[in-house]
Short mmCIF file of C-alpha atoms in Angstrom, two decimals:
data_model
loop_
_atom_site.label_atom_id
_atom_site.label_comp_id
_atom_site.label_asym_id
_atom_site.label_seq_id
_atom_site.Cartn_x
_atom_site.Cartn_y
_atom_site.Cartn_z
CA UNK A 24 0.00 0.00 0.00
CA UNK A 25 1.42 3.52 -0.80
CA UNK A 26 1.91 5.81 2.12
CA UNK A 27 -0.21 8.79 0.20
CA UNK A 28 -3.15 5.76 0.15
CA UNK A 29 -3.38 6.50 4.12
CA UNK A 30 -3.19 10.64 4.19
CA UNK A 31 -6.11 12.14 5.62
CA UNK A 32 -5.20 15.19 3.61
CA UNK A 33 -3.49 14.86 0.26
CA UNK A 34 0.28 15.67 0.90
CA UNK A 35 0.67 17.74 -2.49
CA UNK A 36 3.38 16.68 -3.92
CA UNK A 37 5.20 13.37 -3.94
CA UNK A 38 8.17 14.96 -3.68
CA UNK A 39 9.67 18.60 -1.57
CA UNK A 40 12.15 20.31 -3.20
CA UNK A 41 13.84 22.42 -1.13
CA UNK A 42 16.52 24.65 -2.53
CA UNK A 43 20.17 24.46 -0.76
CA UNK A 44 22.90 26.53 -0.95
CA UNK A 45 25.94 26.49 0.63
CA UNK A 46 29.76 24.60 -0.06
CA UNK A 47 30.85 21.55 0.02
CA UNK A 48 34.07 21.26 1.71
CA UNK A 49 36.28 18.38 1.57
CA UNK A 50 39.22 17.99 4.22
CA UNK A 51 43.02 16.98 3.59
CA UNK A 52 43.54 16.45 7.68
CA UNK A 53 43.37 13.13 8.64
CA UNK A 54 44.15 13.25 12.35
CA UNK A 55 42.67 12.25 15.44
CA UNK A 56 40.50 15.02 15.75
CA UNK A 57 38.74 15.82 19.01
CA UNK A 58 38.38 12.86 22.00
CA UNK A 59 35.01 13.23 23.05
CA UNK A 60 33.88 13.76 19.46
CA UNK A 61 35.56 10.52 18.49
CA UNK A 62 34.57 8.60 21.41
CA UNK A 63 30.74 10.04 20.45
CA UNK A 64 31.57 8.63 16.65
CA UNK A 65 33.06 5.04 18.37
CA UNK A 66 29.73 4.73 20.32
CA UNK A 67 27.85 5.63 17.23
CA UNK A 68 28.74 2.54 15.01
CA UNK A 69 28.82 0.50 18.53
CA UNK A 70 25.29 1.08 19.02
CA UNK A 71 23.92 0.45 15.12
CA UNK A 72 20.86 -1.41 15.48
CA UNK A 73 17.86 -3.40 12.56
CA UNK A 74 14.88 -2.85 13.65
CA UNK A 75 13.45 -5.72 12.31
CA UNK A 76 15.55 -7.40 14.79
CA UNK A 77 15.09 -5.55 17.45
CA UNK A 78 12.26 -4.04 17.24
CA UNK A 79 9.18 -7.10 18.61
CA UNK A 80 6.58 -5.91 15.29
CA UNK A 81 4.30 -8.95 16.66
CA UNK A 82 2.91 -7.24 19.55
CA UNK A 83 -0.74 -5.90 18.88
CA UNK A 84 -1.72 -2.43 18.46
CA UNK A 85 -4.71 -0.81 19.39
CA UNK A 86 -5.25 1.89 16.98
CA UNK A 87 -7.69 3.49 18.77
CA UNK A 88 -5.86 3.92 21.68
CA UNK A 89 -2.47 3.48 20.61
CA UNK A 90 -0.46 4.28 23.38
CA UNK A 91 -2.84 3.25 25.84
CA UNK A 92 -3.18 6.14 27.94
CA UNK A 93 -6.60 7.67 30.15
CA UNK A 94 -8.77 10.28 28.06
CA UNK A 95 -7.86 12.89 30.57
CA UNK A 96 -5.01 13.42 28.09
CA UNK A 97 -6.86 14.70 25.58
CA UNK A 98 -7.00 18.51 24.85
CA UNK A 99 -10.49 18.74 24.66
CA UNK A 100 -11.47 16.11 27.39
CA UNK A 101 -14.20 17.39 29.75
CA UNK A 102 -15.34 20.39 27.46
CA UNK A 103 -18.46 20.88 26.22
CA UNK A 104 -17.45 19.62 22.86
CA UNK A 105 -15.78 16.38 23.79
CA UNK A 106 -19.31 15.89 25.64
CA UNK A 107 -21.56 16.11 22.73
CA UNK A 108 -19.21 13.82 20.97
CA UNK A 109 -20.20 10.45 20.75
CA UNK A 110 -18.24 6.81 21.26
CA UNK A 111 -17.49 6.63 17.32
CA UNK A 112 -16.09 10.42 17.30
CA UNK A 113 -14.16 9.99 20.21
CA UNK A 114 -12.47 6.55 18.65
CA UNK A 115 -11.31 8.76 15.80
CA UNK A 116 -10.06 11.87 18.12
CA UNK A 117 -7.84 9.19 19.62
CA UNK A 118 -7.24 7.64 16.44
CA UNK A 119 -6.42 10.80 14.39
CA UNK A 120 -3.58 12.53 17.16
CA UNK A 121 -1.39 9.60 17.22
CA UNK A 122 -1.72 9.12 13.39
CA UNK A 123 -1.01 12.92 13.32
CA UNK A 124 1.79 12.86 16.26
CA UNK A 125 3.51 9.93 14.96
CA UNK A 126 3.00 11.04 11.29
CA UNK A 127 5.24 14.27 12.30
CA UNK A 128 8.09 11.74 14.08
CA UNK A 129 8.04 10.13 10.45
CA UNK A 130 8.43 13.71 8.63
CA UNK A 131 11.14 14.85 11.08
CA UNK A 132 13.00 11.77 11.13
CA UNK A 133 13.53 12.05 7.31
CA UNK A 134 14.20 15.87 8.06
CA UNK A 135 17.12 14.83 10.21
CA UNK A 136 18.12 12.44 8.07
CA UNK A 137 18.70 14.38 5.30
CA UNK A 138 20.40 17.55 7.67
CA UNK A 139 22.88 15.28 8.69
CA UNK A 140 23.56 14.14 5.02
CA UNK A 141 24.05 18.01 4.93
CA UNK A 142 26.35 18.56 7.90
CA UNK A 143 28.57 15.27 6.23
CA UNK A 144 28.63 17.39 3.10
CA UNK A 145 29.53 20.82 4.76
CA UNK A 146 30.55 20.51 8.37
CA UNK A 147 34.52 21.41 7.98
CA UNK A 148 36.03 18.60 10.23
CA UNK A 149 36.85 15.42 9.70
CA UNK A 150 35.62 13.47 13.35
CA UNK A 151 31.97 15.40 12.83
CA UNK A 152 31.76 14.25 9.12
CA UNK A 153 32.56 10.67 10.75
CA UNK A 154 29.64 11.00 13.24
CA UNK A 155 27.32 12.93 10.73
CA UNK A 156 27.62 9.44 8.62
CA UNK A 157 26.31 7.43 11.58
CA UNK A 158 23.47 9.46 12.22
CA UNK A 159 22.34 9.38 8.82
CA UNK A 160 22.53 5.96 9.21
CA UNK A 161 20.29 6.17 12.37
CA UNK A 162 17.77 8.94 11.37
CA UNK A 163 17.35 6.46 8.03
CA UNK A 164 16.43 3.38 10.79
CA UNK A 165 14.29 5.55 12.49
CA UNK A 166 12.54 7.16 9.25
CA UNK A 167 11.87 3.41 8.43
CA UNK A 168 10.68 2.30 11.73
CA UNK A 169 8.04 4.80 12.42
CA UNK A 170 6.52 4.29 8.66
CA UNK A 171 6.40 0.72 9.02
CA UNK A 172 4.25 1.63 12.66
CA UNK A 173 1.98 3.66 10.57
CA UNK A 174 1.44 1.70 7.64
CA UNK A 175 1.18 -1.73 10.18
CA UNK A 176 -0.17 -0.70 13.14
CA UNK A 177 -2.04 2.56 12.87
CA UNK A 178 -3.17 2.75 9.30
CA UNK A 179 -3.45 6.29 9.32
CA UNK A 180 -0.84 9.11 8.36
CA UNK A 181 -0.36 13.19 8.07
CA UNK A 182 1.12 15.36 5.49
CA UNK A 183 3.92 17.40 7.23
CA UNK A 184 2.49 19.99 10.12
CA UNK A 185 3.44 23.70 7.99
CA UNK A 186 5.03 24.83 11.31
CA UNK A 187 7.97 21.88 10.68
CA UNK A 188 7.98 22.40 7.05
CA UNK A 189 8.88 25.95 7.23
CA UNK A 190 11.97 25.31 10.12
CA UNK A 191 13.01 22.40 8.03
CA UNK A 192 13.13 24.74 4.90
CA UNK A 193 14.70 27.69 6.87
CA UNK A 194 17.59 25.10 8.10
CA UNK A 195 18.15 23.50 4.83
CA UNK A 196 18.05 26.78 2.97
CA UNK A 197 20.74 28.48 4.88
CA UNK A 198 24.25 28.61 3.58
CA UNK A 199 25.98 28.41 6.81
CA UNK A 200 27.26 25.09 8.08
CA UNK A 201 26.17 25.42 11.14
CA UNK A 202 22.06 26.02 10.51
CA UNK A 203 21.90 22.32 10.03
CA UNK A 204 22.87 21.65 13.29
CA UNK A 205 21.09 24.50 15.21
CA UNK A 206 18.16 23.97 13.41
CA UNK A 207 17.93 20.19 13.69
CA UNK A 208 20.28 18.59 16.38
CA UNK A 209 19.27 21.25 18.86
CA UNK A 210 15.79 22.55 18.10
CA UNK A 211 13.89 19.54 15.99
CA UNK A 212 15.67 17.08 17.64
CA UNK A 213 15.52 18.51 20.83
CA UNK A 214 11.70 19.29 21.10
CA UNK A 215 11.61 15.45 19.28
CA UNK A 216 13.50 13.73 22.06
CA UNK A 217 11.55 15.15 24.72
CA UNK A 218 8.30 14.22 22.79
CA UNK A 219 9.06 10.90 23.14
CA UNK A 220 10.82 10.52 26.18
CA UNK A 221 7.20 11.88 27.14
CA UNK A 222 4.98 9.52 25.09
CA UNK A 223 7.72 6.40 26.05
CA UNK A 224 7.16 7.11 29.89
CA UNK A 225 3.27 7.47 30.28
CA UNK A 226 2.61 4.45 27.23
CA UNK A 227 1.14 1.28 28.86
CA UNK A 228 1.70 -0.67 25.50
CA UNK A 229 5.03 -2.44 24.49
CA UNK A 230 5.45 -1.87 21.04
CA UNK A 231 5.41 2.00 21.03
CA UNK A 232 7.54 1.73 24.53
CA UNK A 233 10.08 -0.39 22.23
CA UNK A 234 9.82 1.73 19.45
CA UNK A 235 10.38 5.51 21.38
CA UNK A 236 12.56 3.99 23.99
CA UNK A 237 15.37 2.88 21.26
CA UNK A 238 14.57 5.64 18.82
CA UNK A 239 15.38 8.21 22.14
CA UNK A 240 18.83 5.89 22.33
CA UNK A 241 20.31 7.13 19.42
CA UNK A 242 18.61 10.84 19.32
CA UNK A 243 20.29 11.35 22.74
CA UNK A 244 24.01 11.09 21.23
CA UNK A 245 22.94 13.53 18.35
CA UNK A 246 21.83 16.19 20.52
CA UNK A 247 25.28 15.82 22.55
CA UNK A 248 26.87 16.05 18.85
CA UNK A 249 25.23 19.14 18.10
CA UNK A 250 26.30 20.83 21.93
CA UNK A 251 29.84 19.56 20.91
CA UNK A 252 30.49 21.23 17.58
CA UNK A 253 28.42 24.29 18.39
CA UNK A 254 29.66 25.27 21.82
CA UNK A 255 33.14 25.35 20.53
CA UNK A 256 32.11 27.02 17.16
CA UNK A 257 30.07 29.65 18.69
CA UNK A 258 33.05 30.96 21.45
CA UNK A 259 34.72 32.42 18.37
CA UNK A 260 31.59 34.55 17.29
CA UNK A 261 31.20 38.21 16.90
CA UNK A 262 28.34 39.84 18.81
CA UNK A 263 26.21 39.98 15.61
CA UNK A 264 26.64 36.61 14.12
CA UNK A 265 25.64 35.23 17.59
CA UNK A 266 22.56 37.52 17.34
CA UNK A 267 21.60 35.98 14.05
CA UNK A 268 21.66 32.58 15.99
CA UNK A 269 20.11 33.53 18.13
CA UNK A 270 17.07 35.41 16.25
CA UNK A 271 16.77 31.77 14.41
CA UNK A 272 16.39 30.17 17.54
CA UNK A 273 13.76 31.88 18.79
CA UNK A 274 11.58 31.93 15.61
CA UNK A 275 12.23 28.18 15.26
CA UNK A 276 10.99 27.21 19.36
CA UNK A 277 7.60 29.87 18.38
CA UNK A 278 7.61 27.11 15.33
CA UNK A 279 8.01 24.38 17.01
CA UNK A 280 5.28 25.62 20.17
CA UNK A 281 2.77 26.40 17.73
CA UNK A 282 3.23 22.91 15.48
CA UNK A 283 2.00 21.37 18.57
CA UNK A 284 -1.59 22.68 18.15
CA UNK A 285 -2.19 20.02 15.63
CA UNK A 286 -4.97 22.09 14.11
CA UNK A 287 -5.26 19.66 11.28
CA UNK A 288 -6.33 16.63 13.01
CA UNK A 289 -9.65 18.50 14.21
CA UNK A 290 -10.57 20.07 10.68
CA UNK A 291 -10.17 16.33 9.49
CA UNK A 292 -13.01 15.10 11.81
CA UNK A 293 -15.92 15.77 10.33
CA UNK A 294 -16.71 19.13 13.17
CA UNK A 295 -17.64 22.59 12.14
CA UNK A 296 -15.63 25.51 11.77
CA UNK A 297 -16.91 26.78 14.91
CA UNK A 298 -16.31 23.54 16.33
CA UNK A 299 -12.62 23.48 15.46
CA UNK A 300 -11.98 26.71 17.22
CA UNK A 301 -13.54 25.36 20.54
CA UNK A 302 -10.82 22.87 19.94
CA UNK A 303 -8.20 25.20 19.24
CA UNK A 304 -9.41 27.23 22.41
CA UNK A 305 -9.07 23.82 24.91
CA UNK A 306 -5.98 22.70 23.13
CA UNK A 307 -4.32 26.34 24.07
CA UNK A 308 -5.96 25.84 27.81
CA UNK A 309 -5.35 22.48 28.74
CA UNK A 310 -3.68 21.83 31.96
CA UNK A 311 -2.06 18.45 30.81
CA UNK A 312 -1.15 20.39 27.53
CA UNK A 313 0.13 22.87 29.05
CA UNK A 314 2.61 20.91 31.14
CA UNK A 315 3.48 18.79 28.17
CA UNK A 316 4.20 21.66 26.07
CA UNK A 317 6.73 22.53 28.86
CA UNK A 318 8.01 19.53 29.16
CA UNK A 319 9.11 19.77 25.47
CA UNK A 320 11.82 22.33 25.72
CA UNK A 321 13.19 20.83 28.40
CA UNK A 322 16.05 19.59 26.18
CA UNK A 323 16.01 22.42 23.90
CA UNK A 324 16.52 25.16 26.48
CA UNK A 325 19.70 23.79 28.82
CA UNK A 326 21.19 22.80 25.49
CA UNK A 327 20.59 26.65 23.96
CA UNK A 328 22.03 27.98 26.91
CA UNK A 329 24.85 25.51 27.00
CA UNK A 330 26.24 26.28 23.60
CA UNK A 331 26.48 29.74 23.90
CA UNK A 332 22.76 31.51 22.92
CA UNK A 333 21.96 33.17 26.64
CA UNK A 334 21.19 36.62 26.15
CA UNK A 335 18.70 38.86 27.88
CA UNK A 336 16.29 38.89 25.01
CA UNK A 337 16.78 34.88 24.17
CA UNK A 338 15.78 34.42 28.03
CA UNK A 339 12.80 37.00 28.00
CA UNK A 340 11.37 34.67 25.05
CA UNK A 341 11.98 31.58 27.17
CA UNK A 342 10.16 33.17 29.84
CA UNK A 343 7.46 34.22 27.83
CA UNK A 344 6.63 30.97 26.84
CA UNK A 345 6.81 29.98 30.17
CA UNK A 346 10.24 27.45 29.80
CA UNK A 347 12.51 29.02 31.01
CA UNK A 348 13.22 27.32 34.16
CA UNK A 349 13.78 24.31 32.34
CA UNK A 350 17.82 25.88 31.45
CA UNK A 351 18.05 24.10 34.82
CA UNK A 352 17.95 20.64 33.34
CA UNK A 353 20.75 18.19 33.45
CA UNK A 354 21.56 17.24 29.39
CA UNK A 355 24.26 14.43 30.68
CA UNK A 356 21.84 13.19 33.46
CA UNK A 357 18.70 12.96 30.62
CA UNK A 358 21.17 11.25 27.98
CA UNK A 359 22.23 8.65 30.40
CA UNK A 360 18.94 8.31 31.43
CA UNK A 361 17.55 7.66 27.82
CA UNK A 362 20.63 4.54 27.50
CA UNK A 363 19.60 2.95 30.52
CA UNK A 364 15.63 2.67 29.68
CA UNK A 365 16.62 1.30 26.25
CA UNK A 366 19.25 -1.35 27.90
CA UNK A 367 16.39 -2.22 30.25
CA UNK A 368 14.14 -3.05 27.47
CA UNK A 369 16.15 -5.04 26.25
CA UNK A 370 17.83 -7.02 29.62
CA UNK A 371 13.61 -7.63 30.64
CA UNK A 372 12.93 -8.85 26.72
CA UNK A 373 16.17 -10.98 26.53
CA UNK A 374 15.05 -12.66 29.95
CA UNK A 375 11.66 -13.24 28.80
CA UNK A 376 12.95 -15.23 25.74
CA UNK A 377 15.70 -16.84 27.72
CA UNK A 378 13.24 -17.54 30.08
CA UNK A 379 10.88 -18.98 27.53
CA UNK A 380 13.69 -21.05 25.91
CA UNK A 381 14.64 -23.30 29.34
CA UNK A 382 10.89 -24.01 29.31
CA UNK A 383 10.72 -25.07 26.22
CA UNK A 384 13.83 -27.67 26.94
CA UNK A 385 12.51 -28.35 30.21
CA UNK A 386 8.93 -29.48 28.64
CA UNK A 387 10.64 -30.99 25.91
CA UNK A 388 12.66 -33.16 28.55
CA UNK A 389 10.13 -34.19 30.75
CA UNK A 390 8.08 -35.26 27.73
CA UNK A 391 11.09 -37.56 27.04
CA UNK A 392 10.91 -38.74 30.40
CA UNK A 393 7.53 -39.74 30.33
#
């Protein structure tokens, strides 16, 4: 089945060209290069992964309630107009935001995938073109993973949100060799990683615990990339060209806020116009929204302010979205975190099978014995 068989709305195009500008640059120094940089690039191939292997695609799916979390979660639960609704409508509310939130993992997945193609082709050292390769690599695993979970298991899928489409274009657009990585290891990947170190936590089902849990894995080491090679590009800044960062940055997190309003999914169930606005309206004053919303730039904001971006006027916009406590956050404490829950996954899976395996011999022998 094609992928544009399962769009709610027609995606346009079968293809996005986005202009790129910007040189190429091939290097003649074939040294060591950075430690930590290397060590990041050693633990990239060490951690490769197929997700067919991996990856248990047996495991049912609900797609009505995909991630098997309570209704309160829902923007419009408890309003007027989730009231009036009735069993069938609410089956497709549930339905149509994970088809539409995992739909935009899909988009930016390929989005990173082809940045870090970018930074390969750009970047002007040698140890970050090494590590650009493996994420490629990884953002091409992930691309793959969450379309097969949409074709297989949901059976539903979104064109790309606008509000991604236009930081995606901004960031591939730009001639500098360092958008790529602003724009996509620290913003898209950032508000990504905490999306589904969100989803992977409250999710009562395996398959999409699997799925986010290893996914977060690799995205962890490819936010630390990006804090690597910015923080000790940006120290040699002038005033002005760290402005100009800095302006991108905070057009790209009011981007990446707004994207989360998901105002497509309502106008694609069947309610009013005057309908959809009530929805917009809860969306924006949702409690559990609200706190999620936060919760998103909690790896964006400590890694901002770790690279170098900190001014007055970059911390008045933090605060004005109401995230700016979150520069409190511990990057190195969340990244190890993010291994650990992955290696767990695995360690209670690999013991279930081992597990399953002596029985197996065991009945196997006793049937001999008998």
């Amino acid at each position: 089945m094609s992928t544009h068989d399962l769009y709610t709305i027609p995606a346009e195009l079968s293809t996005w060209n986005v202009e790129m500008s910007g040189a190429s640059r091939f290097t003649w120094e074939y040294d060591d290069g950075r430690d930590r940089m290397l060590a990041l690039y050693q633990k990239g191939k060490d951690k490769q992964w197929d997700s067919v292997k991996r990856i248990d695609w047996d495991l049912d799916v609900d797609p009505y309630n995909v991630l098997g979390i309570p209704d309160q979660t829902i923007a419009i639960y408890g309003t007027p107009l989730w009231e009036r609704m009735d069993d069938k409508t609410r089956q497709d509310v549930r339905l149509h935001g994970a088809a539409w939130q995992f739909s935009q993992f899909l988009h930016g997945e390929q989005g990173a995938m082809i940045c870090s193609a970018k930074i390969v082709e750009s970047v002007p050292d040698l140890d970050s073109k090494f590590y650009a390769a493996t994420q490629t690599m990884d953002e091409a695993r992930h691309a793959e993973t969450y379309a097969r979970f949409l074709q297989e298991k949901v059976g539903l899928a979104y064109p790309i949100n606008e509000h991604l489409k236009a930081l995606l274009d901004s960031t591939l657009s730009d001639s500098r060799w360092d958008m790529p990585y602003l724009g996509m290891q620290v913003l898209i990947e950032g508000l990504a990683l905490a999306a589904f170190g969100v989803m992977r936590d409250i999710t009562t089902k395996p398959l999409p615990k699997q799925i986010l849990a290893y996914v977060m894995q690799d995205e962890a080491r490819h936010v630390a990339f990006g804090r690597m090679a910015l923080r000790d590009y940006y120290r040699n800044l002038s005033e002005t060209e760290l402005r100009e960062r800095e302006d991108f940055v905070i057009e790209g997190c009011y981007l990446m806020r707004d994207r989360l309003r998901g105002r497509e999914t309502w106008e694609n169930l069947g309610l009013s116009k005057s309908e959809v606005e009530e929805a917009m309206v809860a969306t924006d004053q949702s409690d559990y929204l609200k706190l999620f919303r936060s919760l998103l730039f909690s790896r964006i904001v400590p890694c901002v302010k770790d690279i170098g971006l900190w001014s007055p006027r970059l911390q008045e916009a933090y605060a004005e979205m109401g995230v700016l406590e979150m520069a409190g956050q511990s990057l190195d404490a969340l990244m190890k975190q993010d291994e650990e829950i992955a290696d767990k996954i695995d360690e209670a899976r690999f013991a279930e099978e081992e597990a399953e395996r002596h029985a197996e011999v065991a009945d196997t022998i006793a049937l001999g014995g008998s």
